JSON list of C-alpha atoms in Angstrom, two decimals:
[
{"chain": "H", "resi": 698, "resn": "MET", "atom": "CA", "xyz": [-94.68, 2.80, 70.29]},
{"chain": "H", "resi": 699, "resn": "LYS", "atom": "CA", "xyz": [-98.34, 3.45, 71.00]},
{"chain": "H", "resi": 700, "resn": "ASP", "atom": "CA", "xyz": [-97.68, 4.10, 74.70]},
{"chain": "H", "resi": 701, "resn": "THR", "atom": "CA", "xyz": [-95.08, 6.87, 74.39]},
{"chain": "H", "resi": 702, "resn": "LEU", "atom": "CA", "xyz": [-95.72, 9.77, 76.77]},
{"chain": "H", "resi": 703, "resn": "SER", "atom": "CA", "xyz": [-95.43, 12.31, 73.93]},
{"chain": "H", "resi": 704, "resn": "GLU", "atom": "CA", "xyz": [-96.42, 11.91, 70.31]},
{"chain": "H", "resi": 705, "resn": "ILE", "atom": "CA", "xyz": [-93.26, 11.08, 68.39]},
{"chain": "H", "resi": 706, "resn": "LEU", "atom": "CA", "xyz": [-92.20, 10.39, 64.80]},
{"chain": "H", "resi": 707, "resn": "ILE", "atom": "CA", "xyz": [-89.03, 8.41, 64.02]},
{"chain": "H", "resi": 708, "resn": "PRO", "atom": "CA", "xyz": [-87.67, 7.95, 60.47]},
{"chain": "H", "resi": 709, "resn": "THR", "atom": "CA", "xyz": [-85.70, 4.85, 59.47]},
{"chain": "H", "resi": 710, "resn": "PHE", "atom": "CA", "xyz": [-84.66, 3.26, 56.18]},
{"chain": "H", "resi": 711, "resn": "ASP", "atom": "CA", "xyz": [-85.62, -0.31, 55.28]},
{"chain": "H", "resi": 712, "resn": "ILE", "atom": "CA", "xyz": [-82.83, -1.83, 53.15]},
{"chain": "H", "resi": 713, "resn": "LYS", "atom": "CA", "xyz": [-85.03, -4.78, 52.17]},
{"chain": "H", "resi": 714, "resn": "LEU", "atom": "CA", "xyz": [-87.73, -2.53, 50.73]},
{"chain": "H", "resi": 715, "resn": "MET", "atom": "CA", "xyz": [-85.19, 0.14, 49.74]},
{"chain": "H", "resi": 716, "resn": "GLN", "atom": "CA", "xyz": [-87.39, 2.95, 51.01]},
{"chain": "H", "resi": 717, "resn": "PRO", "atom": "CA", "xyz": [-87.91, 5.04, 54.16]},
{"chain": "H", "resi": 718, "resn": "THR", "atom": "CA", "xyz": [-90.05, 3.58, 56.93]},
{"chain": "H", "resi": 719, "resn": "TYR", "atom": "CA", "xyz": [-91.61, 5.83, 59.54]},
{"chain": "H", "resi": 720, "resn": "PHE", "atom": "CA", "xyz": [-92.74, 4.95, 63.04]},
{"chain": "H", "resi": 721, "resn": "SER", "atom": "CA", "xyz": [-95.08, 7.22, 64.97]},
{"chain": "H", "resi": 722, "resn": "THR", "atom": "CA", "xyz": [-97.20, 7.06, 68.09]},
{"chain": "H", "resi": 723, "resn": "ARG", "atom": "CA", "xyz": [-100.35, 7.83, 66.13]},
{"chain": "H", "resi": 724, "resn": "GLU", "atom": "CA", "xyz": [-99.73, 5.17, 63.50]},
{"chain": "H", "resi": 725, "resn": "ALA", "atom": "CA", "xyz": [-98.86, 2.56, 66.14]},
{"chain": "H", "resi": 726, "resn": "ARG", "atom": "CA", "xyz": [-102.25, 3.12, 67.75]},
{"chain": "H", "resi": 727, "resn": "ASN", "atom": "CA", "xyz": [-104.01, 2.43, 64.45]},
{"chain": "H", "resi": 728, "resn": "ASP", "atom": "CA", "xyz": [-101.79, -0.29, 62.99]},
{"chain": "H", "resi": 729, "resn": "GLU", "atom": "CA", "xyz": [-100.53, -3.08, 65.24]},
{"chain": "H", "resi": 730, "resn": "SER", "atom": "CA", "xyz": [-97.83, -4.03, 62.72]},
{"chain": "H", "resi": 731, "resn": "LYS", "atom": "CA", "xyz": [-96.22, -0.60, 63.32]},
{"chain": "H", "resi": 732, "resn": "ASN", "atom": "CA", "xyz": [-96.54, -0.91, 67.10]},
{"chain": "H", "resi": 733, "resn": "ALA", "atom": "CA", "xyz": [-92.93, -1.97, 67.56]},
{"chain": "H", "resi": 734, "resn": "TYR", "atom": "CA", "xyz": [-90.90, -1.80, 70.74]},
{"chain": "H", "resi": 735, "resn": "VAL", "atom": "CA", "xyz": [-89.29, 1.63, 71.02]},
{"chain": "H", "resi": 736, "resn": "ARG", "atom": "CA", "xyz": [-85.93, -0.04, 71.64]},
{"chain": "H", "resi": 737, "resn": "ASP", "atom": "CA", "xyz": [-86.13, -1.78, 68.24]},
{"chain": "H", "resi": 738, "resn": "VAL", "atom": "CA", "xyz": [-87.03, 1.43, 66.43]},
{"chain": "H", "resi": 739, "resn": "LEU", "atom": "CA", "xyz": [-84.19, 3.31, 68.13]},
{"chain": "H", "resi": 740, "resn": "ARG", "atom": "CA", "xyz": [-81.67, 0.60, 67.28]},
{"chain": "H", "resi": 741, "resn": "GLY", "atom": "CA", "xyz": [-82.86, 0.77, 63.69]},
{"chain": "H", "resi": 742, "resn": "THR", "atom": "CA", "xyz": [-82.78, 4.55, 63.30]},
{"chain": "H", "resi": 743, "resn": "SER", "atom": "CA", "xyz": [-79.31, 4.76, 64.87]},
{"chain": "H", "resi": 744, "resn": "ALA", "atom": "CA", "xyz": [-77.78, 1.92, 62.82]},
{"chain": "H", "resi": 745, "resn": "ALA", "atom": "CA", "xyz": [-75.48, 4.15, 60.77]},
{"chain": "H", "resi": 746, "resn": "PRO", "atom": "CA", "xyz": [-73.84, 2.04, 58.03]},
{"chain": "H", "resi": 747, "resn": "THR", "atom": "CA", "xyz": [-70.21, 1.07, 58.79]},
{"chain": "H", "resi": 748, "resn": "TYR", "atom": "CA", "xyz": [-70.69, 2.12, 62.43]},
{"chain": "H", "resi": 749, "resn": "PHE", "atom": "CA", "xyz": [-73.50, -0.20, 63.57]},
{"chain": "H", "resi": 750, "resn": "PRO", "atom": "CA", "xyz": [-75.04, -3.28, 61.94]},
{"chain": "H", "resi": 751, "resn": "PRO", "atom": "CA", "xyz": [-78.53, -3.09, 60.41]},
{"chain": "H", "resi": 752, "resn": "HIS", "atom": "CA", "xyz": [-81.26, -4.04, 62.86]},
{"chain": "H", "resi": 753, "resn": "PHE", "atom": "CA", "xyz": [-83.83, -6.73, 62.10]},
{"chain": "H", "resi": 754, "resn": "PHE", "atom": "CA", "xyz": [-87.04, -7.37, 64.02]},
{"chain": "H", "resi": 755, "resn": "LYS", "atom": "CA", "xyz": [-90.60, -8.59, 63.51]},
{"chain": "H", "resi": 756, "resn": "THR", "atom": "CA", "xyz": [-94.01, -7.38, 64.57]},
{"chain": "H", "resi": 757, "resn": "ILE", "atom": "CA", "xyz": [-97.38, -9.12, 64.56]},
{"chain": "H", "resi": 758, "resn": "SER", "atom": "CA", "xyz": [-100.46, -7.49, 63.03]},
{"chain": "H", "resi": 759, "resn": "GLU", "atom": "CA", "xyz": [-104.02, -7.78, 64.36]},
{"chain": "H", "resi": 760, "resn": "ASN", "atom": "CA", "xyz": [-104.71, -10.81, 62.13]},
{"chain": "H", "resi": 761, "resn": "GLY", "atom": "CA", "xyz": [-101.53, -12.60, 63.21]},
{"chain": "H", "resi": 762, "resn": "THR", "atom": "CA", "xyz": [-99.48, -11.78, 60.11]},
{"chain": "H", "resi": 763, "resn": "GLU", "atom": "CA", "xyz": [-95.76, -11.21, 60.66]},
{"chain": "H", "resi": 764, "resn": "ARG", "atom": "CA", "xyz": [-94.12, -8.06, 59.34]},
{"chain": "H", "resi": 765, "resn": "ASN", "atom": "CA", "xyz": [-90.34, -7.92, 58.94]},
{"chain": "H", "resi": 766, "resn": "PHE", "atom": "CA", "xyz": [-88.17, -4.83, 59.24]},
{"chain": "H", "resi": 767, "resn": "HIS", "atom": "CA", "xyz": [-84.56, -4.54, 58.02]},
{"chain": "H", "resi": 768, "resn": "LEU", "atom": "CA", "xyz": [-83.55, -1.09, 59.24]},
{"chain": "H", "resi": 769, "resn": "VAL", "atom": "CA", "xyz": [-80.60, 1.26, 59.07]},
{"chain": "H", "resi": 770, "resn": "ASP", "atom": "CA", "xyz": [-80.14, 4.87, 60.12]},
{"chain": "H", "resi": 771, "resn": "GLY", "atom": "CA", "xyz": [-82.96, 7.09, 58.88]},
{"chain": "H", "resi": 772, "resn": "GLY", "atom": "CA", "xyz": [-80.33, 9.77, 58.31]},
{"chain": "H", "resi": 773, "resn": "VAL", "atom": "CA", "xyz": [-79.14, 8.08, 55.10]},
{"chain": "H", "resi": 774, "resn": "GLY", "atom": "CA", "xyz": [-81.94, 9.90, 53.34]},
{"chain": "H", "resi": 775, "resn": "ILE", "atom": "CA", "xyz": [-83.56, 12.06, 56.01]},
{"chain": "H", "resi": 776, "resn": "ASN", "atom": "CA", "xyz": [-80.68, 13.63, 57.87]},
{"chain": "H", "resi": 777, "resn": "ASN", "atom": "CA", "xyz": [-82.84, 16.62, 58.78]},
{"chain": "H", "resi": 778, "resn": "PRO", "atom": "CA", "xyz": [-86.34, 15.30, 59.61]},
{"chain": "H", "resi": 779, "resn": "THR", "atom": "CA", "xyz": [-87.82, 18.69, 60.48]},
{"chain": "H", "resi": 780, "resn": "HIS", "atom": "CA", "xyz": [-90.09, 18.73, 57.43]},
{"chain": "H", "resi": 781, "resn": "LEU", "atom": "CA", "xyz": [-91.48, 15.32, 58.36]},
{"chain": "H", "resi": 782, "resn": "ALA", "atom": "CA", "xyz": [-92.47, 16.57, 61.81]},
{"chain": "H", "resi": 783, "resn": "ILE", "atom": "CA", "xyz": [-94.14, 19.64, 60.33]},
{"chain": "H", "resi": 784, "resn": "PHE", "atom": "CA", "xyz": [-96.26, 17.84, 57.75]},
{"chain": "H", "resi": 785, "resn": "HIS", "atom": "CA", "xyz": [-97.03, 14.99, 60.15]},
{"chain": "H", "resi": 786, "resn": "SER", "atom": "CA", "xyz": [-98.36, 17.50, 62.66]},
{"chain": "H", "resi": 787, "resn": "LEU", "atom": "CA", "xyz": [-100.32, 19.51, 60.10]},
{"chain": "H", "resi": 788, "resn": "TYR", "atom": "CA", "xyz": [-101.87, 16.42, 58.55]},
{"chain": "H", "resi": 789, "resn": "HIS", "atom": "CA", "xyz": [-102.96, 14.70, 61.76]},
{"chain": "H", "resi": 790, "resn": "HIS", "atom": "CA", "xyz": [-104.12, 17.84, 63.54]},
{"chain": "H", "resi": 791, "resn": "ARG", "atom": "CA", "xyz": [-105.89, 19.46, 60.60]},
{"chain": "H", "resi": 792, "resn": "LYS", "atom": "CA", "xyz": [-109.27, 20.98, 61.32]},
{"chain": "H", "resi": 793, "resn": "GLN", "atom": "CA", "xyz": [-110.62, 20.34, 57.82]},
{"chain": "H", "resi": 794, "resn": "PRO", "atom": "CA", "xyz": [-109.92, 17.95, 54.91]},
{"chain": "H", "resi": 795, "resn": "ILE", "atom": "CA", "xyz": [-107.09, 18.96, 52.60]},
{"chain": "H", "resi": 796, "resn": "THR", "atom": "CA", "xyz": [-108.61, 19.49, 49.14]},
{"chain": "H", "resi": 797, "resn": "ASN", "atom": "CA", "xyz": [-107.91, 21.53, 46.04]},
{"chain": "H", "resi": 798, "resn": "CYS", "atom": "CA", "xyz": [-110.32, 24.12, 47.39]},
{"chain": "H", "resi": 799, "resn": "ASN", "atom": "CA", "xyz": [-108.18, 24.91, 50.42]},
{"chain": "H", "resi": 800, "resn": "HIS", "atom": "CA", "xyz": [-104.67, 24.61, 48.98]},
{"chain": "H", "resi": 801, "resn": "ASN", "atom": "CA", "xyz": [-103.52, 27.38, 51.33]},
{"chain": "H", "resi": 802, "resn": "TYR", "atom": "CA", "xyz": [-104.08, 25.08, 54.29]},
{"chain": "H", "resi": 803, "resn": "LEU", "atom": "CA", "xyz": [-100.37, 24.40, 54.86]},
{"chain": "H", "resi": 804, "resn": "GLY", "atom": "CA", "xyz": [-99.56, 28.09, 54.90]},
{"chain": "H", "resi": 805, "resn": "GLU", "atom": "CA", "xyz": [-102.42, 28.79, 57.28]},
{"chain": "H", "resi": 806, "resn": "GLY", "atom": "CA", "xyz": [-101.32, 25.88, 59.46]},
{"chain": "H", "resi": 807, "resn": "CYS", "atom": "CA", "xyz": [-97.94, 27.50, 60.04]},
{"chain": "H", "resi": 808, "resn": "LYS", "atom": "CA", "xyz": [-99.64, 30.04, 62.27]},
{"chain": "H", "resi": 809, "resn": "ASP", "atom": "CA", "xyz": [-100.31, 27.28, 64.79]},
{"chain": "H", "resi": 810, "resn": "LEU", "atom": "CA", "xyz": [-96.79, 25.84, 64.69]},
{"chain": "H", "resi": 811, "resn": "LEU", "atom": "CA", "xyz": [-93.65, 26.84, 66.53]},
{"chain": "H", "resi": 812, "resn": "VAL", "atom": "CA", "xyz": [-90.78, 24.78, 65.14]},
{"chain": "H", "resi": 813, "resn": "LEU", "atom": "CA", "xyz": [-87.43, 24.28, 66.87]},
{"chain": "H", "resi": 814, "resn": "SER", "atom": "CA", "xyz": [-84.86, 22.53, 64.66]},
{"chain": "H", "resi": 815, "resn": "LEU", "atom": "CA", "xyz": [-81.60, 21.51, 66.36]},
{"chain": "H", "resi": 816, "resn": "GLY", "atom": "CA", "xyz": [-78.67, 20.90, 64.01]},
{"chain": "H", "resi": 817, "resn": "THR", "atom": "CA", "xyz": [-75.74, 18.63, 64.78]},
{"chain": "H", "resi": 818, "resn": "GLY", "atom": "CA", "xyz": [-73.12, 21.03, 63.42]},
{"chain": "H", "resi": 819, "resn": "LYS", "atom": "CA", "xyz": [-71.53, 21.95, 60.09]},
{"chain": "H", "resi": 820, "resn": "VAL", "atom": "CA", "xyz": [-67.93, 20.85, 59.62]},
{"chain": "H", "resi": 821, "resn": "THR", "atom": "CA", "xyz": [-64.98, 22.84, 58.30]},
{"chain": "H", "resi": 822, "resn": "LYS", "atom": "CA", "xyz": [-63.93, 20.03, 55.95]},
{"chain": "H", "resi": 823, "resn": "SER", "atom": "CA", "xyz": [-64.50, 20.81, 52.26]},
{"chain": "H", "resi": 824, "resn": "TYR", "atom": "CA", "xyz": [-63.22, 19.57, 48.91]},
{"chain": "H", "resi": 825, "resn": "ASP", "atom": "CA", "xyz": [-61.63, 21.05, 45.79]},
{"chain": "H", "resi": 826, "resn": "ALA", "atom": "CA", "xyz": [-63.03, 20.18, 42.35]},
{"chain": "H", "resi": 827, "resn": "ASN", "atom": "CA", "xyz": [-59.57, 20.37, 40.77]},
{"chain": "H", "resi": 828, "resn": "ILE", "atom": "CA", "xyz": [-58.38, 17.65, 43.13]},
{"chain": "H", "resi": 829, "resn": "SER", "atom": "CA", "xyz": [-61.49, 15.49, 43.41]},
{"chain": "H", "resi": 830, "resn": "ARG", "atom": "CA", "xyz": [-61.88, 15.29, 39.61]},
{"chain": "H", "resi": 831, "resn": "ASN", "atom": "CA", "xyz": [-59.15, 12.65, 39.66]},
{"chain": "H", "resi": 832, "resn": "TRP", "atom": "CA", "xyz": [-60.70, 10.54, 42.42]},
{"chain": "H", "resi": 833, "resn": "GLY", "atom": "CA", "xyz": [-61.89, 7.02, 41.83]},
{"chain": "H", "resi": 834, "resn": "LEU", "atom": "CA", "xyz": [-64.56, 5.05, 43.69]},
{"chain": "H", "resi": 835, "resn": "ILE", "atom": "CA", "xyz": [-62.40, 4.38, 46.75]},
{"chain": "H", "resi": 836, "resn": "SER", "atom": "CA", "xyz": [-61.41, 8.03, 47.22]},
{"chain": "H", "resi": 837, "resn": "TRP", "atom": "CA", "xyz": [-65.04, 9.15, 47.15]},
{"chain": "H", "resi": 838, "resn": "VAL", "atom": "CA", "xyz": [-65.93, 6.56, 49.80]},
{"chain": "H", "resi": 839, "resn": "PHE", "atom": "CA", "xyz": [-62.83, 6.87, 51.98]},
{"chain": "H", "resi": 840, "resn": "ASN", "atom": "CA", "xyz": [-60.35, 9.73, 51.83]},
{"chain": "H", "resi": 841, "resn": "ASP", "atom": "CA", "xyz": [-58.03, 10.84, 54.62]},
{"chain": "H", "resi": 842, "resn": "PHE", "atom": "CA", "xyz": [-60.29, 9.34, 57.31]},
{"chain": "H", "resi": 843, "resn": "HIS", "atom": "CA", "xyz": [-63.34, 10.99, 55.73]},
{"chain": "H", "resi": 844, "resn": "ALA", "atom": "CA", "xyz": [-66.18, 9.70, 53.57]},
{"chain": "H", "resi": 845, "resn": "PRO", "atom": "CA", "xyz": [-66.67, 12.56, 51.06]},
{"chain": "H", "resi": 846, "resn": "ILE", "atom": "CA", "xyz": [-69.74, 11.19, 49.30]},
{"chain": "H", "resi": 847, "resn": "ILE", "atom": "CA", "xyz": [-71.57, 10.57, 52.58]},
{"chain": "H", "resi": 848, "resn": "GLU", "atom": "CA", "xyz": [-70.61, 13.97, 53.99]},
{"chain": "H", "resi": 849, "resn": "ILE", "atom": "CA", "xyz": [-71.73, 15.75, 50.82]},
{"chain": "H", "resi": 850, "resn": "VAL", "atom": "CA", "xyz": [-75.11, 14.00, 50.71]},
{"chain": "H", "resi": 851, "resn": "SER", "atom": "CA", "xyz": [-75.71, 14.64, 54.42]},
{"chain": "H", "resi": 852, "resn": "GLU", "atom": "CA", "xyz": [-74.81, 18.33, 54.23]},
{"chain": "H", "resi": 853, "resn": "CYS", "atom": "CA", "xyz": [-76.98, 18.78, 51.15]},
{"chain": "H", "resi": 854, "resn": "SER", "atom": "CA", "xyz": [-79.96, 17.12, 52.83]},
{"chain": "H", "resi": 855, "resn": "ASN", "atom": "CA", "xyz": [-79.58, 19.27, 55.95]},
{"chain": "H", "resi": 856, "resn": "ASP", "atom": "CA", "xyz": [-79.28, 22.57, 54.12]},
{"chain": "H", "resi": 857, "resn": "VAL", "atom": "CA", "xyz": [-82.01, 21.95, 51.54]},
{"chain": "H", "resi": 858, "resn": "VAL", "atom": "CA", "xyz": [-84.55, 21.12, 54.25]},
{"chain": "H", "resi": 859, "resn": "ASP", "atom": "CA", "xyz": [-83.51, 24.13, 56.33]},
{"chain": "H", "resi": 860, "resn": "TYR", "atom": "CA", "xyz": [-83.72, 26.48, 53.34]},
{"chain": "H", "resi": 861, "resn": "ASN", "atom": "CA", "xyz": [-87.07, 25.14, 52.14]},
{"chain": "H", "resi": 862, "resn": "ILE", "atom": "CA", "xyz": [-88.71, 25.31, 55.56]},
{"chain": "H", "resi": 863, "resn": "SER", "atom": "CA", "xyz": [-87.35, 28.79, 56.23]},
{"chain": "H", "resi": 864, "resn": "SER", "atom": "CA", "xyz": [-88.63, 29.97, 52.84]},
{"chain": "H", "resi": 865, "resn": "PHE", "atom": "CA", "xyz": [-92.00, 28.31, 53.38]},
{"chain": "H", "resi": 866, "resn": "PHE", "atom": "CA", "xyz": [-92.57, 29.96, 56.75]},
{"chain": "H", "resi": 867, "resn": "LYS", "atom": "CA", "xyz": [-91.40, 33.31, 55.40]},
{"chain": "H", "resi": 868, "resn": "ALA", "atom": "CA", "xyz": [-93.71, 33.10, 52.37]},
{"chain": "H", "resi": 869, "resn": "SER", "atom": "CA", "xyz": [-96.67, 32.29, 54.62]},
{"chain": "H", "resi": 870, "resn": "GLY", "atom": "CA", "xyz": [-95.97, 35.32, 56.81]},
{"chain": "H", "resi": 871, "resn": "ASN", "atom": "CA", "xyz": [-94.80, 33.24, 59.78]},
{"chain": "H", "resi": 872, "resn": "HIS", "atom": "CA", "xyz": [-91.04, 33.58, 59.41]},
{"chain": "H", "resi": 873, "resn": "PHE", "atom": "CA", "xyz": [-90.35, 33.78, 63.13]},
{"chain": "H", "resi": 874, "resn": "ASN", "atom": "CA", "xyz": [-92.27, 30.61, 63.92]},
{"chain": "H", "resi": 875, "resn": "TYR", "atom": "CA", "xyz": [-89.24, 28.62, 62.73]},
{"chain": "H", "resi": 876, "resn": "LEU", "atom": "CA", "xyz": [-86.00, 28.58, 64.72]},
{"chain": "H", "resi": 877, "resn": "ARG", "atom": "CA", "xyz": [-82.95, 26.70, 63.50]},
{"chain": "H", "resi": 878, "resn": "VAL", "atom": "CA", "xyz": [-80.07, 26.39, 65.98]},
{"chain": "H", "resi": 879, "resn": "GLN", "atom": "CA", "xyz": [-76.88, 25.22, 64.30]},
{"chain": "H", "resi": 880, "resn": "ALA", "atom": "CA", "xyz": [-73.17, 25.23, 65.17]},
{"chain": "H", "resi": 881, "resn": "TYR", "atom": "CA", "xyz": [-70.95, 26.24, 62.25]},
{"chain": "H", "resi": 882, "resn": "ASN", "atom": "CA", "xyz": [-67.31, 25.46, 61.44]},
{"chain": "H", "resi": 883, "resn": "ILE", "atom": "CA", "xyz": [-66.84, 22.53, 63.79]},
{"chain": "H", "resi": 884, "resn": "GLN", "atom": "CA", "xyz": [-63.43, 20.91, 63.42]},
{"chain": "H", "resi": 885, "resn": "SER", "atom": "CA", "xyz": [-63.65, 17.59, 61.61]},
{"chain": "H", "resi": 886, "resn": "ASP", "atom": "CA", "xyz": [-61.86, 15.61, 64.34]},
{"chain": "H", "resi": 887, "resn": "ILE", "atom": "CA", "xyz": [-64.37, 16.85, 66.93]},
{"chain": "H", "resi": 888, "resn": "GLU", "atom": "CA", "xyz": [-67.47, 16.04, 64.88]},
{"chain": "H", "resi": 889, "resn": "ALA", "atom": "CA", "xyz": [-66.39, 12.50, 63.96]},
{"chain": "H", "resi": 890, "resn": "LEU", "atom": "CA", "xyz": [-69.35, 10.20, 64.60]},
{"chain": "H", "resi": 891, "resn": "ASP", "atom": "CA", "xyz": [-67.29, 7.56, 66.38]},
{"chain": "H", "resi": 892, "resn": "ASN", "atom": "CA", "xyz": [-65.20, 9.93, 68.52]},
{"chain": "H", "resi": 893, "resn": "THR", "atom": "CA", "xyz": [-66.85, 9.24, 71.87]},
{"chain": "H", "resi": 894, "resn": "VAL", "atom": "CA", "xyz": [-63.90, 9.68, 74.21]},
{"chain": "H", "resi": 895, "resn": "ASN", "atom": "CA", "xyz": [-64.65, 11.77, 77.29]},
{"chain": "H", "resi": 896, "resn": "THR", "atom": "CA", "xyz": [-62.50, 14.71, 76.21]},
{"chain": "H", "resi": 897, "resn": "ASN", "atom": "CA", "xyz": [-64.33, 15.01, 72.88]},
{"chain": "H", "resi": 898, "resn": "MET", "atom": "CA", "xyz": [-67.75, 14.67, 74.49]},
{"chain": "H", "resi": 899, "resn": "LYS", "atom": "CA", "xyz": [-66.76, 17.53, 76.79]},
{"chain": "H", "resi": 900, "resn": "LYS", "atom": "CA", "xyz": [-65.76, 19.66, 73.78]},
{"chain": "H", "resi": 901, "resn": "LEU", "atom": "CA", "xyz": [-69.10, 18.99, 72.10]},
{"chain": "H", "resi": 902, "resn": "ARG", "atom": "CA", "xyz": [-70.93, 19.97, 75.26]},
{"chain": "H", "resi": 903, "resn": "GLU", "atom": "CA", "xyz": [-68.94, 23.21, 75.44]},
{"chain": "H", "resi": 904, "resn": "ILE", "atom": "CA", "xyz": [-69.80, 23.98, 71.80]},
{"chain": "H", "resi": 905, "resn": "GLY", "atom": "CA", "xyz": [-73.48, 23.51, 72.59]},
{"chain": "H", "resi": 906, "resn": "GLU", "atom": "CA", "xyz": [-73.31, 25.74, 75.64]},
{"chain": "H", "resi": 907, "resn": "ARG", "atom": "CA", "xyz": [-71.51, 28.51, 73.73]},
{"chain": "H", "resi": 908, "resn": "LEU", "atom": "CA", "xyz": [-74.09, 28.22, 70.98]},
{"chain": "H", "resi": 909, "resn": "LEU", "atom": "CA", "xyz": [-76.73, 29.55, 73.35]},
{"chain": "H", "resi": 910, "resn": "ASP", "atom": "CA", "xyz": [-74.98, 32.93, 73.42]},
{"chain": "H", "resi": 911, "resn": "VAL", "atom": "CA", "xyz": [-74.53, 33.14, 69.63]},
{"chain": "H", "resi": 912, "resn": "PRO", "atom": "CA", "xyz": [-76.76, 35.76, 67.93]},
{"chain": "H", "resi": 913, "resn": "LEU", "atom": "CA", "xyz": [-79.84, 34.44, 66.17]},
{"chain": "H", "resi": 914, "resn": "SER", "atom": "CA", "xyz": [-79.00, 33.73, 62.52]},
{"chain": "H", "resi": 915, "resn": "ARG", "atom": "CA", "xyz": [-80.20, 32.24, 59.24]},
{"chain": "H", "resi": 916, "resn": "MET", "atom": "CA", "xyz": [-78.15, 30.27, 56.72]},
{"chain": "H", "resi": 917, "resn": "ASP", "atom": "CA", "xyz": [-77.11, 31.98, 53.48]},
{"chain": "H", "resi": 918, "resn": "ILE", "atom": "CA", "xyz": [-77.92, 29.40, 50.81]},
{"chain": "H", "resi": 919, "resn": "GLU", "atom": "CA", "xyz": [-75.27, 30.90, 48.50]},
{"chain": "H", "resi": 920, "resn": "THR", "atom": "CA", "xyz": [-72.34, 30.67, 50.91]},
{"chain": "H", "resi": 921, "resn": "GLY", "atom": "CA", "xyz": [-73.51, 28.11, 53.47]},
{"chain": "H", "resi": 922, "resn": "ARG", "atom": "CA", "xyz": [-72.58, 30.56, 56.21]},
{"chain": "H", "resi": 923, "resn": "PRO", "atom": "CA", "xyz": [-74.83, 32.07, 58.89]},
{"chain": "H", "resi": 924, "resn": "ILE", "atom": "CA", "xyz": [-76.25, 35.57, 58.54]},
{"chain": "H", "resi": 925, "resn": "THR", "atom": "CA", "xyz": [-76.92, 37.31, 61.84]},
{"chain": "H", "resi": 926, "resn": "LEU", "atom": "CA", "xyz": [-80.42, 38.72, 62.07]},
{"chain": "H", "resi": 927, "resn": "GLN", "atom": "CA", "xyz": [-81.04, 42.30, 63.07]},
{"chain": "H", "resi": 928, "resn": "GLY", "atom": "CA", "xyz": [-81.02, 42.96, 66.78]},
{"chain": "H", "resi": 929, "resn": "GLU", "atom": "CA", "xyz": [-78.94, 41.42, 69.54]},
{"chain": "H", "resi": 930, "resn": "MET", "atom": "CA", "xyz": [-81.15, 38.46, 70.44]},
{"chain": "H", "resi": 931, "resn": "SER", "atom": "CA", "xyz": [-79.19, 35.28, 71.11]},
{"chain": "H", "resi": 932, "resn": "ASN", "atom": "CA", "xyz": [-80.31, 31.70, 70.58]},
{"chain": "H", "resi": 933, "resn": "LYS", "atom": "CA", "xyz": [-80.89, 31.47, 74.32]},
{"chain": "H", "resi": 934, "resn": "ASP", "atom": "CA", "xyz": [-83.12, 34.57, 74.28]},
{"chain": "H", "resi": 935, "resn": "ALA", "atom": "CA", "xyz": [-85.10, 33.19, 71.36]},
{"chain": "H", "resi": 936, "resn": "LEU", "atom": "CA", "xyz": [-85.62, 29.85, 73.11]},
{"chain": "H", "resi": 937, "resn": "ILE", "atom": "CA", "xyz": [-86.80, 31.55, 76.28]},
{"chain": "H", "resi": 938, "resn": "ARG", "atom": "CA", "xyz": [-89.20, 33.80, 74.38]},
{"chain": "H", "resi": 939, "resn": "CYS", "atom": "CA", "xyz": [-90.52, 30.86, 72.38]},
{"chain": "H", "resi": 940, "resn": "ASP", "atom": "CA", "xyz": [-91.51, 29.18, 75.61]},
{"chain": "H", "resi": 941, "resn": "CYS", "atom": "CA", "xyz": [-93.59, 32.20, 76.61]},
{"chain": "H", "resi": 942, "resn": "ASP", "atom": "CA", "xyz": [-96.26, 31.19, 74.13]},
{"chain": "H", "resi": 943, "resn": "PRO", "atom": "CA", "xyz": [-95.56, 27.66, 72.85]},
{"chain": "H", "resi": 944, "resn": "PHE", "atom": "CA", "xyz": [-98.64, 27.57, 70.62]},
{"chain": "H", "resi": 945, "resn": "HIS", "atom": "CA", "xyz": [-98.36, 30.81, 68.66]},
{"chain": "H", "resi": 946, "resn": "GLY", "atom": "CA", "xyz": [-94.97, 32.28, 69.56]},
{"chain": "H", "resi": 947, "resn": "MET", "atom": "CA", "xyz": [-96.46, 35.78, 69.84]},
{"chain": "H", "resi": 948, "resn": "ALA", "atom": "CA", "xyz": [-93.90, 36.94, 72.39]},
{"chain": "H", "resi": 949, "resn": "TRP", "atom": "CA", "xyz": [-91.07, 35.84, 70.12]},
{"chain": "H", "resi": 950, "resn": "ARG", "atom": "CA", "xyz": [-92.46, 37.55, 67.02]},
{"chain": "H", "resi": 951, "resn": "LYS", "atom": "CA", "xyz": [-93.06, 40.81, 68.87]},
{"chain": "H", "resi": 952, "resn": "ALA", "atom": "CA", "xyz": [-89.59, 40.77, 70.38]},
{"chain": "H", "resi": 953, "resn": "ILE", "atom": "CA", "xyz": [-87.92, 40.39, 66.99]}
]
């Protein structure tokens, strides 16, 4: 981990400790027990329950002590890790200690951040309270080739993080330093995690390519649907303009 070309942060969940475990380039350089092989961390963070088995591995600390990891997909609790990346960056690149005297530090730090958050799509599948009120344990876990409880928790995690970050940047006066690119209303058979046949992979690629031409939007927390922002800027235009000034995003803010 300590030798990655870029500074990275990867969330996982340790089922032995029953808590999230994070791996980062910076931490690996300071703590040998977190300096795991990238392949082990990736196998852990992609071990989605029921799809892939949990991944176990060991590391050795500076004093020779073994540390065990029992990992599953970090998405079980952190399906949208954007907030982790933001606070990780602000904390490790801060120019002054964070104290009660400078509680506005996070808001000020947003000026130096340009955040691109890539969603994996929102599905069209939804549920009716009048029907689900009669469900038992099995129906909540498996229902018509869907896992309602998992889908609900995942969607909630995604949207809450998106809404909070968007609100935070807006409140700090840096609303356009945060760009969320998300595909809405994807058919449930296309978005299935284990549907990796070539035809479906092609459909997903086409959805991503079309998404570039979709107007820039923000999610309406009340309806869960996108609201197109004023102007005719597309996601592609926003991405191009972001790259004009990757540190402050001035070109993007002026354009919008």
